[in-house]
């Protein structure tokens, strides 16, 4: 089962490069530039506003949505609510990243409400997952030293990547945005999530070969996403069945 | 006509380095750091707030203004309105960048209203220009593979630059901010726009000689702006008459 | 006196690496990513929201606070007020950086009000200090070509660092955040400030050995913070008594 997943990821990367899908991000204010650059390096076309009065027009232009709850405030919540409603009406796939929801009960509650509106994918870390009840029909991506991707009883573990990734602020947020870029191709959400984690993980391994620390790792990671080939994914993918559950 | 324009651009760069003009940016929330770093690398002094209660004081300290409509919301509109009014009273030059106004009818209308208040320069891409009626007395800068700069019937095309520039989020926004930095020297707006497009284009060519992708291109571009000499502009400028109109 | 200060700074760096203190930043919107990356490179764990409805929960999770007044608006002021009140109740140390308060009388007045609420440390440049009346019990850090750190009559000057630092937007803001990271170890505020200025200054010297301009200096600075050892601080520290007063 895992070799076909790597092959599917490689083909999705080819398709992404051909189509250049548009991804609208409701992104925290810390990492907007990194996420936009990462999407663009991979081959997608990012946009970023979350102003309530404009966000529906931007969602209308987009092929998928990435909703990230970092630096959440009333204005961003209003923008997110409208964007998710518009995505639902237009049947555009969206991903939820409940960034730092373990820091704030208000944010946990808001994340739970959004999860009930059925994103295609939820991306979170272990602490965030611990606070959220996963619907069976939402793909769960738990990033960490090993990335685990699950849909109901089906689960895989991806052990690509490099520890420096965690030292660069926003790489987790970027992983969610990359998954949204693959969702934008109308790929099955499980395959889209696998493709994104493989793309970022394989790129991180390449970046680490030249990096002298997290500062030089970041531009090297963007370069590696830009230069990443389907063949790199086929050759480097480390996917295993995962029975542990999330 | 084009050799004197390159010579004038080279002299404006010298003057910019001597004076260190202050440029206040009403900038979208994605690329503020890149724009500030690019202005600083060239030799200008950036500032960035758009809070309505403070922006007039910042405009008062500045020599020119860059108004960018990315991530537009009610608070940014209020700040922009006050800043443009204050710039008008104080006869300080300003540039308008209607970023992504082709994504949102509300933004197009707002951009049209600002254009009627007569910035010295409008910088936009082809899709954005298509939606805006250019006043005859505003310099039009259309960036793309070739940059075209026009004022009424007078028009030039600049073919410096490198394709990686378009893969780094915010380089278009930066080109507008650099034009504002040259406007801050009380240069004629047409000459200021030419100088900015040459500076960024020549720096991009230098950056591309070492870049391995858009990630390493970005710091190399900032380095190249920092190290750019008037002689580099004289030697590398590729300016042609342009009869095609905008 | 100065050799023991360098030794204390070296030991504080060791302690910081062991503990990984959490630093919550109420940071301007321009440099959030750089500040987060710099904190993370040094070994601290950053968080960033300033939304009034969530900031108290984030302060509750943090070991220290960095309050930076760049891009100040009504929402950020409300978040700052709540965060500082919460830090006071919980006796968590905080640092004030009145960024650009010399540009706006409203910001100067707000900074003066915060200073009266007794941060552990005030970090500012000469123009900002000139407008603020220092309480005797607050450590004053004046950054510039030489960094001066004073508490009442006790004062030292640190001459580490490199001129490229000033060409990268946000390095001053980062110096304040690093001081907050050392405050988070319950170090005496004077020693925490010395440790932060030494860490950034020694890292800057290392970064300058490879940088070709401010663009490549920035990732090199993050790498150098990541790779900085206590021994580097012991060997490179340049601290002198300062009798000039601030």
XYZ file of C-alpha atoms in Angstrom:
738
model
C 0.000 0.000 0.000
C 2.798 2.486 0.752
C 4.638 2.372 -2.598
C 1.439 3.277 -4.483
C 0.992 6.219 -2.084
C 4.448 7.551 -2.949
C 3.704 7.076 -6.649
C 0.409 8.927 -6.254
C 2.215 11.760 -4.424
C 4.779 12.016 -7.231
C 1.987 12.274 -9.799
C 0.149 14.871 -7.748
C 3.315 16.979 -7.695
C 3.456 16.773 -11.491
C -0.193 17.840 -11.689
C 0.378 20.707 -9.260
C 3.227 22.041 -11.397
C 1.057 21.888 -14.521
C -2.023 23.530 -13.023
C -0.608 26.094 -10.587
C -3.655 25.970 -8.294
C -4.691 29.030 -6.310
C -4.683 28.646 -2.534
C -6.265 31.272 -0.343
C -4.809 31.351 3.167
C -6.407 32.768 6.290
C -3.016 32.793 7.910
C -1.616 34.050 11.192
C 0.298 37.322 10.971
C 3.677 35.828 11.891
C 4.370 33.519 8.962
C 2.395 34.867 5.990
C 5.485 35.550 3.917
C 7.030 32.101 4.519
C 3.766 30.355 3.671
C 3.296 32.416 0.504
C 6.889 31.743 -0.571
C 6.579 28.033 0.150
C 3.361 27.712 -1.846
C 4.878 29.660 -4.704
C 8.084 27.596 -4.655
C 6.075 24.382 -4.904
C 4.112 25.771 -7.863
C 0.873 27.093 -6.344
C -0.421 30.673 -6.382
C -1.031 32.083 -2.891
C -3.340 34.844 -1.693
C -3.692 35.967 1.916
C -6.298 38.551 2.992
C -8.738 37.740 5.792
C -10.704 40.990 5.776
C -14.405 40.029 6.066
C -15.460 42.494 3.363
C -13.132 40.994 0.746
C -12.462 37.417 1.700
C -15.411 35.940 -0.211
C -14.155 37.423 -3.467
C -10.729 35.893 -2.811
C -12.246 32.501 -1.965
C -14.189 32.751 -5.215
C -10.903 32.976 -7.129
C -9.249 30.140 -5.174
C -9.161 26.376 -5.709
C -8.712 25.545 -2.018
C -8.503 27.208 1.369
C -6.081 26.990 4.301
C -7.535 28.196 7.610
C -4.886 28.734 10.308
C -5.914 29.901 13.778
C -2.653 31.569 14.865
C -2.886 35.207 16.090
C -6.670 34.818 16.119
C -8.748 37.912 16.832
C -12.313 39.089 16.210
C -11.531 40.366 12.717
C -9.796 37.161 11.673
C -12.662 35.054 13.108
C -15.176 37.054 11.077
C -13.087 36.560 7.950
C -12.655 32.855 8.614
C -16.393 32.348 9.191
C -17.254 33.952 5.869
C -14.492 32.167 4.011
C -15.505 28.735 5.301
C -19.165 29.406 4.500
C -18.256 30.479 0.965
C -16.003 27.451 0.490
C -18.874 25.212 1.593
C -21.322 26.762 -0.880
C -18.794 26.517 -3.718
C -17.719 22.991 -2.678
C -14.086 24.026 -2.470
C -11.888 21.897 -0.200
C -10.376 23.454 2.900
C -7.887 22.543 5.576
C -7.993 23.528 9.241
C -4.845 24.211 11.286
C -5.838 24.997 14.910
C -2.411 26.520 15.640
C -1.693 26.889 19.375
C -5.305 26.007 20.313
C -3.783 24.324 23.364
C -2.749 27.767 24.648
C -6.263 29.235 24.865
C -9.637 27.697 25.768
C -11.407 30.227 23.524
C -9.346 29.066 20.587
C -9.959 25.389 21.360
C -13.712 26.028 21.340
C -13.521 27.926 18.087
C -11.431 25.167 16.509
C -13.968 22.555 17.611
C -16.751 24.564 15.981
C -14.828 24.782 12.715
C -14.031 21.072 12.811
C -17.769 20.376 12.997
C -18.082 22.208 9.673
C -16.007 19.426 8.096
C -12.719 20.544 6.628
C -11.204 17.953 4.285
C -8.098 17.813 6.461
C -7.117 18.790 9.998
C -3.407 19.412 10.558
C -2.222 19.757 14.147
C 0.452 18.694 16.602
C -0.029 16.183 19.408
C -0.974 18.769 22.055
C -3.611 20.274 19.777
C -5.046 16.893 18.744
C -5.450 15.934 22.394
C -8.095 18.655 22.777
C -10.151 17.994 19.645
C -12.662 15.209 18.834
C -11.905 14.024 15.303
C -14.884 13.378 13.014
C -14.452 10.054 11.192
C -14.656 11.621 7.744
C -11.920 14.243 8.225
C -8.327 13.332 7.374
C -6.140 13.822 10.449
C -2.521 14.910 9.933
C -0.458 14.909 13.101
C 2.933 16.446 12.422
C 5.941 15.817 14.606
C 9.166 13.836 14.438
C 7.109 11.355 12.431
C 4.048 12.614 10.553
C 0.932 10.457 10.948
C -1.940 10.664 8.504
C -5.234 8.906 9.239
C -8.753 8.611 7.880
C -10.906 6.420 10.056
C -9.048 3.114 10.419
C -6.580 3.792 7.595
C -3.301 5.275 8.802
C 0.274 5.793 7.612
C 3.407 7.196 9.192
C 5.884 9.291 7.210
C 9.395 9.499 8.582
C 10.891 11.948 6.104
C 11.967 15.360 7.355
C 14.699 16.887 9.501
C 14.813 18.237 13.087
C 15.807 21.739 11.908
C 12.304 22.081 10.458
C 10.903 22.498 13.962
C 13.344 25.347 14.683
C 11.959 27.510 11.862
C 8.759 29.302 12.862
C 5.947 28.582 10.419
C 7.038 25.299 8.869
C 4.073 23.572 10.517
C 1.756 26.247 9.132
C 3.414 25.768 5.745
C 2.782 22.022 5.838
C -0.936 22.754 6.156
C -0.849 25.223 3.280
C 0.950 22.683 1.075
C -1.747 20.122 1.873
C -4.334 22.704 0.785
C -2.407 23.133 -2.480
C -2.729 19.397 -3.179
C -6.409 19.462 -2.133
C -6.845 22.181 -4.767
C -6.151 19.532 -7.442
C -9.312 17.654 -6.406
C -7.122 14.862 -5.102
C -8.577 12.595 -2.413
C -7.799 14.364 0.891
C -5.789 11.418 2.233
C -3.558 11.379 -0.857
C -3.252 15.169 -0.793
C -2.091 15.097 2.819
C 0.435 12.343 2.084
C 1.784 14.279 -0.905
C 2.234 17.451 1.165
C 4.035 15.726 4.024
C 6.303 13.882 1.592
C 7.060 17.064 -0.365
C 7.988 19.039 2.737
C 9.841 16.150 4.356
C 11.941 15.308 1.299
C 12.654 19.008 0.721
C 13.734 19.347 4.358
C 16.209 16.478 3.971
C 17.711 18.168 0.928
C 17.854 21.548 2.706
C 19.620 20.018 5.693
C 22.524 18.879 3.503
C 23.702 22.497 3.155
C 22.212 24.297 6.180
C 24.438 25.552 9.004
C 21.484 26.204 11.290
C 17.803 27.221 11.082
C 18.672 30.559 9.442
C 20.228 29.026 6.332
C 17.836 26.067 6.478
C 14.837 28.256 5.653
C 15.946 29.612 2.245
C 17.393 26.170 1.455
C 13.980 24.644 2.202
C 12.276 27.058 -0.200
C 14.909 26.267 -2.838
C 14.361 22.550 -2.281
C 10.583 22.872 -2.682
C 11.207 24.775 -5.912
C 13.622 22.152 -7.227
C 11.739 19.104 -5.910
C 10.990 16.542 -8.608
C 8.460 13.712 -8.676
C 11.471 11.401 -8.906
C 12.829 12.801 -5.614
C 9.557 11.789 -3.946
C 9.583 8.309 -5.486
C 13.171 7.742 -4.392
C 13.110 9.270 -0.905
C 9.606 8.536 0.420
C 9.576 6.698 3.749
C 5.973 5.651 4.354
C 4.868 2.892 6.707
C 1.547 1.499 7.802
C 0.648 2.876 11.180
C -1.391 0.770 13.573
C -0.927 2.957 16.611
C -3.888 5.170 15.902
C -3.719 8.911 16.356
C 16.808 59.350 -24.958
C 17.439 56.080 -23.143
C 21.144 56.559 -22.279
C 20.369 59.849 -20.472
C 17.670 58.021 -18.507
C 20.177 55.427 -17.297
C 22.609 58.211 -16.401
C 19.862 60.039 -14.483
C 19.006 56.801 -12.636
C 22.657 56.306 -11.681
C 22.815 59.857 -10.297
C 19.570 59.385 -8.394
C 21.052 56.304 -6.734
C 24.051 58.389 -5.649
C 21.724 61.036 -4.254
C 19.627 58.419 -2.447
C 22.723 57.010 -0.742
C 23.761 60.504 0.394
C 20.376 61.591 1.697
C 18.877 58.407 3.150
C 15.275 59.530 2.525
C 12.482 58.364 4.808
C 9.719 56.343 3.165
C 6.534 55.615 5.038
C 4.765 52.479 3.775
C 1.114 51.578 4.197
C 1.981 48.030 3.339
C 0.109 44.750 3.283
C 0.761 42.454 6.240
C 2.488 39.728 4.216
C 5.611 41.479 2.982
C 6.354 44.298 5.436
C 9.695 42.862 6.478
C 10.931 42.302 2.913
C 9.912 45.809 1.874
C 11.577 47.368 4.914
C 14.761 45.359 4.317
C 14.806 46.244 0.619
C 14.391 49.961 1.311
C 17.073 49.822 3.967
C 19.458 47.890 1.710
C 19.083 50.508 -1.020
C 19.814 53.286 1.467
C 16.382 54.601 2.483
C 14.851 54.617 5.974
C 11.539 52.741 6.157
C 8.614 53.090 8.557
C 5.417 51.027 8.427
C 2.454 51.711 10.712
C -1.013 52.265 9.242
C -2.898 52.903 12.479
C -5.199 55.894 11.819
C -4.329 57.531 15.147
C -0.603 57.606 14.408
C -0.151 57.566 10.670
C -0.241 61.344 10.219
C 2.700 61.780 12.587
C 4.653 59.174 10.609
C 3.783 60.828 7.287
C 4.978 64.095 8.803
C 8.416 62.554 9.360
C 8.574 60.964 5.889
C 9.829 62.260 2.542
C 7.489 60.064 0.471
C 4.706 57.542 0.847
C 4.034 54.064 -0.571
C 0.378 53.010 -0.430
C -0.126 49.284 -1.093
C -3.631 47.812 -1.080
C -2.801 44.189 -0.194
C -4.625 42.678 2.819
C -6.919 45.707 2.797
C -9.403 46.061 5.645
C -11.392 48.847 7.296
C -8.530 49.827 9.606
C -5.988 49.968 6.793
C -8.398 51.984 4.607
C -8.849 54.513 7.416
C -5.090 54.785 7.818
C -4.537 55.128 4.070
C -7.183 57.858 3.764
C -5.548 59.934 6.468
C -2.045 59.338 5.168
C -2.929 60.363 1.617
C -4.730 63.471 2.859
C -1.718 64.446 4.974
C 0.665 63.811 2.087
C -1.474 66.058 -0.116
C -1.444 68.901 2.423
C 2.304 68.603 2.896
C 2.942 68.160 -0.866
C 4.816 64.944 -0.300
C 4.918 62.543 -3.270
C 3.178 59.206 -2.994
C 2.891 56.018 -4.992
C -0.154 53.765 -5.311
C 0.118 49.974 -5.662
C -3.402 48.497 -6.059
C -2.148 44.992 -5.204
C -4.606 42.239 -6.194
C -7.368 44.772 -6.998
C -8.372 42.354 -9.751
C -9.435 39.868 -7.061
C -12.087 42.060 -5.436
C -14.543 44.619 -6.871
C -14.481 46.541 -3.575
C -10.723 46.902 -3.849
C -10.916 47.995 -7.496
C -13.373 50.742 -6.544
C -11.194 51.872 -3.675
C -8.124 51.906 -5.921
C -9.981 54.002 -8.505
C -10.899 56.513 -5.807
C -7.291 56.789 -4.686
C -6.075 57.166 -8.252
C -8.381 60.158 -8.613
C -6.454 61.753 -5.753
C -3.377 61.801 -8.001
C -0.464 59.756 -6.771
C 2.790 60.619 -8.537
C 3.100 57.016 -9.705
C 0.821 53.989 -10.082
C 2.580 50.608 -10.033
C 0.528 47.587 -11.044
C 0.563 44.433 -13.137
C -1.332 43.945 -16.383
C -4.464 42.472 -14.775
C -4.692 45.365 -12.346
C -4.094 48.026 -15.023
C -6.900 46.565 -17.116
C -9.406 47.625 -14.456
C -8.173 51.174 -13.809
C -8.545 54.367 -15.922
C -5.151 56.101 -15.904
C -5.127 59.880 -15.448
C -2.771 61.511 -17.976
C -0.633 63.150 -15.305
C 0.150 60.005 -13.284
C 3.214 57.937 -14.188
C 2.149 54.372 -14.975
C 4.539 51.540 -14.125
C 3.434 48.152 -15.395
C 5.733 45.474 -14.039
C 6.080 42.078 -15.653
C 8.637 40.217 -17.758
C 9.395 43.651 -19.203
C 8.649 46.733 -17.109
C 6.886 49.544 -18.974
C 6.900 53.092 -17.671
C 4.672 55.735 -19.252
C 3.585 59.320 -18.729
C 1.066 60.417 -21.324
C 2.642 59.692 -24.724
C 6.163 59.169 -23.355
C 6.973 55.505 -22.677
C 9.980 53.247 -22.131
C 10.432 49.510 -21.652
C 13.025 48.115 -19.249
C 14.124 44.548 -19.848
C 16.395 44.070 -16.852
C 15.380 41.583 -14.185
C 15.141 37.812 -13.745
C 12.214 35.331 -13.708
C 12.976 34.236 -10.113
C 11.830 37.678 -8.970
C 8.225 36.683 -9.642
C 8.595 33.576 -7.438
C 9.403 35.632 -4.334
C 6.292 37.065 -2.701
C 6.529 40.817 -2.283
C 9.083 41.770 -4.931
C 6.362 43.636 -6.833
C 5.415 45.465 -3.639
C 9.097 46.215 -3.084
C 9.435 47.712 -6.570
C 6.724 50.219 -5.636
C 8.422 51.060 -2.367
C 11.751 51.613 -4.162
C 10.016 53.981 -6.576
C 8.686 55.890 -3.546
C 12.259 56.099 -2.224
C 13.374 57.794 -5.446
C 10.289 60.052 -5.391
C 11.434 61.092 -1.913
C 14.437 62.816 -3.546
C 12.102 65.226 -5.367
C 13.061 63.579 -8.628
C 10.616 63.843 -11.524
C 8.227 60.884 -11.068
C 9.086 59.388 -14.464
C 12.812 59.399 -13.654
C 12.157 58.054 -10.155
C 10.170 55.145 -11.581
C 12.866 54.369 -14.140
C 15.553 54.441 -11.435
C 13.590 52.039 -9.209
C 12.907 49.515 -11.971
C 16.558 49.628 -13.077
C 17.820 49.249 -9.504
C 15.637 46.230 -8.801
C 16.171 44.691 -12.235
C 19.959 45.007 -12.167
C 20.064 43.734 -8.581
C 17.906 40.750 -9.602
C 20.340 39.855 -12.385
C 23.219 39.913 -9.915
C 21.238 37.859 -7.367
C 20.414 35.230 -9.980
C 24.090 34.514 -10.567
C 24.325 32.770 -7.187
C 20.725 31.734 -6.377
C 19.705 28.059 -6.363
C 16.005 28.912 -6.248
C 13.669 31.598 -4.881
C 14.753 30.904 -1.297
C 18.388 31.870 -1.797
C 17.424 34.476 -4.414
C 15.723 36.657 -1.798
C 18.704 37.327 0.514
C 20.924 37.606 -2.565
C 18.567 40.274 -3.936
C 18.819 42.275 -0.703
C 22.609 41.926 -0.790
C 22.639 43.083 -4.411
C 20.519 46.164 -3.614
C 22.939 46.947 -0.792
C 26.002 46.541 -3.035
C 24.471 48.143 -6.162
C 26.597 50.960 -7.554
C 25.679 53.777 -9.953
C 28.204 52.208 -12.316
C 26.267 48.915 -12.255
C 23.201 50.813 -13.466
C 25.105 52.635 -16.190
C 26.632 49.376 -17.420
C 23.639 47.055 -17.186
C 20.606 49.240 -17.991
C 18.470 47.907 -20.846
C 16.005 50.674 -21.697
C 14.142 50.996 -24.984
C 11.562 53.347 -26.352
C 8.146 51.797 -26.136
C 5.517 52.668 -28.742
C 3.039 49.972 -27.781
C 1.278 52.038 -25.171
C 0.266 50.565 -21.845
C 33.506 43.503 37.472
C 33.235 42.941 33.736
C 34.760 39.443 33.543
C 32.234 38.115 36.092
C 29.450 39.636 33.945
C 30.643 37.716 30.890
C 30.886 34.539 32.963
C 27.358 35.093 34.278
C 26.112 35.627 30.714
C 27.757 32.386 29.593
C 26.066 30.495 32.412
C 22.712 32.090 31.641
C 23.022 30.871 28.060
C 23.633 27.341 29.361
C 20.561 27.633 31.589
C 18.455 28.986 28.718
C 19.370 26.019 26.534
C 18.430 23.590 29.332
C 15.116 25.177 30.234
C 13.768 26.446 26.902
C 11.766 29.278 28.488
C 8.541 30.507 26.894
C 8.498 34.131 25.816
C 5.265 35.789 24.800
C 5.780 38.746 22.462
C 3.396 41.608 21.808
C 5.329 42.403 18.700
C 4.902 44.819 15.810
C 3.561 43.298 12.610
C 6.733 43.852 10.587
C 9.242 41.620 12.342
C 7.243 38.874 14.081
C 8.824 36.090 12.068
C 12.406 37.286 12.639
C 11.825 37.683 16.370
C 10.226 34.241 16.641
C 13.080 32.654 14.680
C 15.707 34.439 16.737
C 14.150 33.334 20.018
C 13.836 29.794 18.762
C 17.433 29.740 17.483
C 18.714 30.840 20.884
C 16.689 28.087 22.579
C 13.514 29.831 23.783
C 9.921 29.063 22.764
C 8.120 32.068 21.259
C 4.421 32.913 21.034
C 2.987 36.047 19.455
C -0.731 36.885 19.605
C -1.879 40.249 20.950
C -5.638 39.744 20.621
C -7.193 41.072 23.865
C -9.522 38.075 24.191
C -6.660 35.550 24.161
C -3.550 37.306 25.341
C -4.048 36.559 29.044
C -4.118 32.824 28.365
C -0.868 33.138 26.417
C 0.757 35.210 29.178
C -0.335 32.516 31.613
C 1.702 29.946 29.651
C 4.749 32.224 29.326
C 7.802 32.751 31.554
C 8.370 36.345 30.423
C 6.885 39.019 28.185
C 8.284 41.305 25.482
C 6.133 44.374 24.780
C 7.110 46.178 21.572
C 5.231 49.325 20.507
C 5.859 49.176 16.746
C 2.749 49.347 14.470
C 0.719 50.298 17.544
C -3.045 50.535 17.128
C -6.116 50.383 19.378
C -6.303 46.585 19.260
C -2.616 46.144 20.097
C -2.883 48.681 22.947
C -5.817 46.757 24.416
C -3.852 43.517 24.173
C -0.760 45.100 25.709
C -2.736 46.569 28.618
C -4.204 43.197 29.484
C -0.932 41.363 29.045
C 0.986 43.748 31.288
C -1.720 43.577 33.949
C -1.665 39.787 33.854
C 2.131 39.713 34.025
C 1.996 41.985 37.064
C -0.508 39.746 38.881
C 1.519 36.645 38.081
C 4.843 38.378 38.874
C 6.275 37.501 35.498
C 9.082 39.753 34.258
C 8.513 41.901 31.197
C 10.512 44.133 28.914
C 9.350 47.306 27.192
C 10.568 48.362 23.742
C 9.003 51.741 22.823
C 9.872 51.275 19.136
C 9.675 54.508 17.120
C 8.042 56.404 20.024
C 10.006 59.415 18.781
C 7.835 59.428 15.647
C 4.495 59.962 17.389
C 3.519 61.963 20.507
C 0.672 59.533 21.182
C 3.129 56.661 21.257
C 5.542 58.553 23.534
C 2.722 59.155 26.027
C 1.652 55.526 25.908
C 5.262 54.384 26.404
C 5.621 56.693 29.426
C 2.470 55.194 30.948
C 3.808 51.670 30.493
C 7.176 52.622 31.930
C 5.397 53.791 35.080
C 4.075 50.237 35.424
C 7.683 49.088 35.930
C 8.974 46.697 33.332
C 12.154 44.910 34.429
C 13.990 46.333 31.419
C 13.501 49.167 28.937
C 15.270 48.727 25.597
C 15.397 51.733 23.284
C 17.667 53.770 21.033
C 19.063 57.201 21.856
C 16.205 59.155 20.227
C 13.613 57.155 22.146
C 15.459 57.444 25.479
C 15.604 61.212 25.089
C 11.815 61.376 25.418
C 11.344 59.063 28.407
C 12.048 59.623 32.126
C 13.757 56.488 33.431
C 12.626 55.164 36.819
C 15.652 54.296 38.975
C 14.619 50.659 39.404
C 14.237 49.787 35.727
C 17.257 48.490 33.799
C 17.942 50.763 30.820
C 19.382 49.214 27.669
C 20.363 51.742 25.021
C 21.338 49.949 21.836
C 23.486 51.535 19.173
C 27.062 51.260 17.904
C 27.903 50.507 21.534
C 25.198 49.039 23.777
C 24.915 50.665 27.206
C 23.187 48.935 30.088
C 22.453 50.816 33.303
C 20.623 50.382 36.597
C 20.792 53.481 38.733
C 24.508 54.370 39.041
C 25.761 50.998 37.759
C 26.527 51.019 34.024
C 28.444 49.003 31.452
C 29.145 49.420 27.747
C 29.235 46.438 25.381
C 31.113 46.928 22.137
C 30.358 43.601 20.481
C 28.236 43.606 17.340
C 28.547 44.591 13.683
C 27.239 47.558 11.622
C 25.231 45.254 9.309
C 22.925 44.545 12.249
C 21.408 48.012 11.889
C 20.632 47.362 8.200
C 18.348 44.414 8.999
C 14.877 45.514 10.074
C 13.932 44.032 13.425
C 17.303 43.267 14.966
C 16.671 45.932 17.615
C 13.271 44.370 18.339
C 14.991 40.978 18.505
C 17.520 42.249 21.056
C 14.598 43.136 23.351
C 13.007 39.726 22.869
C 16.302 37.995 23.679
C 16.555 40.032 26.880
C 13.041 38.836 27.763
C 14.210 35.250 27.171
C 16.986 35.703 29.754
C 14.551 37.451 32.129
C 12.417 34.323 31.821
C 15.147 32.404 33.703
C 14.556 34.575 36.789
C 17.975 36.113 36.259
C 18.589 39.590 37.723
C 17.376 42.016 35.023
C 20.797 43.668 34.682
C 22.494 40.306 34.067
C 19.721 39.235 31.689
C 20.176 42.389 29.635
C 23.951 41.940 29.515
C 23.560 38.321 28.423
C 21.178 39.269 25.604
C 23.358 42.057 24.241
C 26.443 39.802 24.385
C 24.608 36.920 22.694
C 23.346 39.078 19.837
C 26.609 41.009 19.515
C 28.844 37.938 19.427
C 26.455 36.210 17.003
C 26.522 39.296 14.770
C 30.324 39.221 14.643
C 30.228 35.583 13.591
C 27.508 36.264 10.982
C 29.524 39.117 9.493
C 32.405 36.772 8.685
C 30.356 35.186 5.878
C 27.736 37.825 4.969
C 27.873 39.642 1.626
C 25.317 42.228 2.728
C 22.265 42.536 5.003
C 20.361 39.865 3.033
C 22.802 37.051 3.771
C 23.628 38.537 7.191
C 20.131 37.777 8.495
C 20.089 33.972 8.066
C 23.740 33.893 9.166
C 22.753 35.746 12.349
C 20.041 33.172 13.102
C 22.531 30.365 12.449
C 25.041 32.053 14.756
C 22.474 32.387 17.566
C 21.693 28.695 17.114
C 25.352 27.696 17.206
C 26.428 30.179 19.901
C 28.210 28.512 22.821
C 28.862 29.784 26.339
C 32.556 29.577 25.445
C 31.999 31.984 22.516
C 30.601 34.523 24.994
C 33.471 34.051 27.444
C 36.036 34.472 24.675
C 34.483 37.323 22.694
C 32.750 39.518 25.295
C 33.847 43.149 25.220
C 32.392 44.777 28.331
C 33.636 47.979 29.924
C 32.589 50.100 32.836
C 30.642 53.077 31.602
C 30.792 56.330 33.539
C 29.111 58.489 30.935
C 25.601 57.806 32.171
C 22.777 57.106 29.771
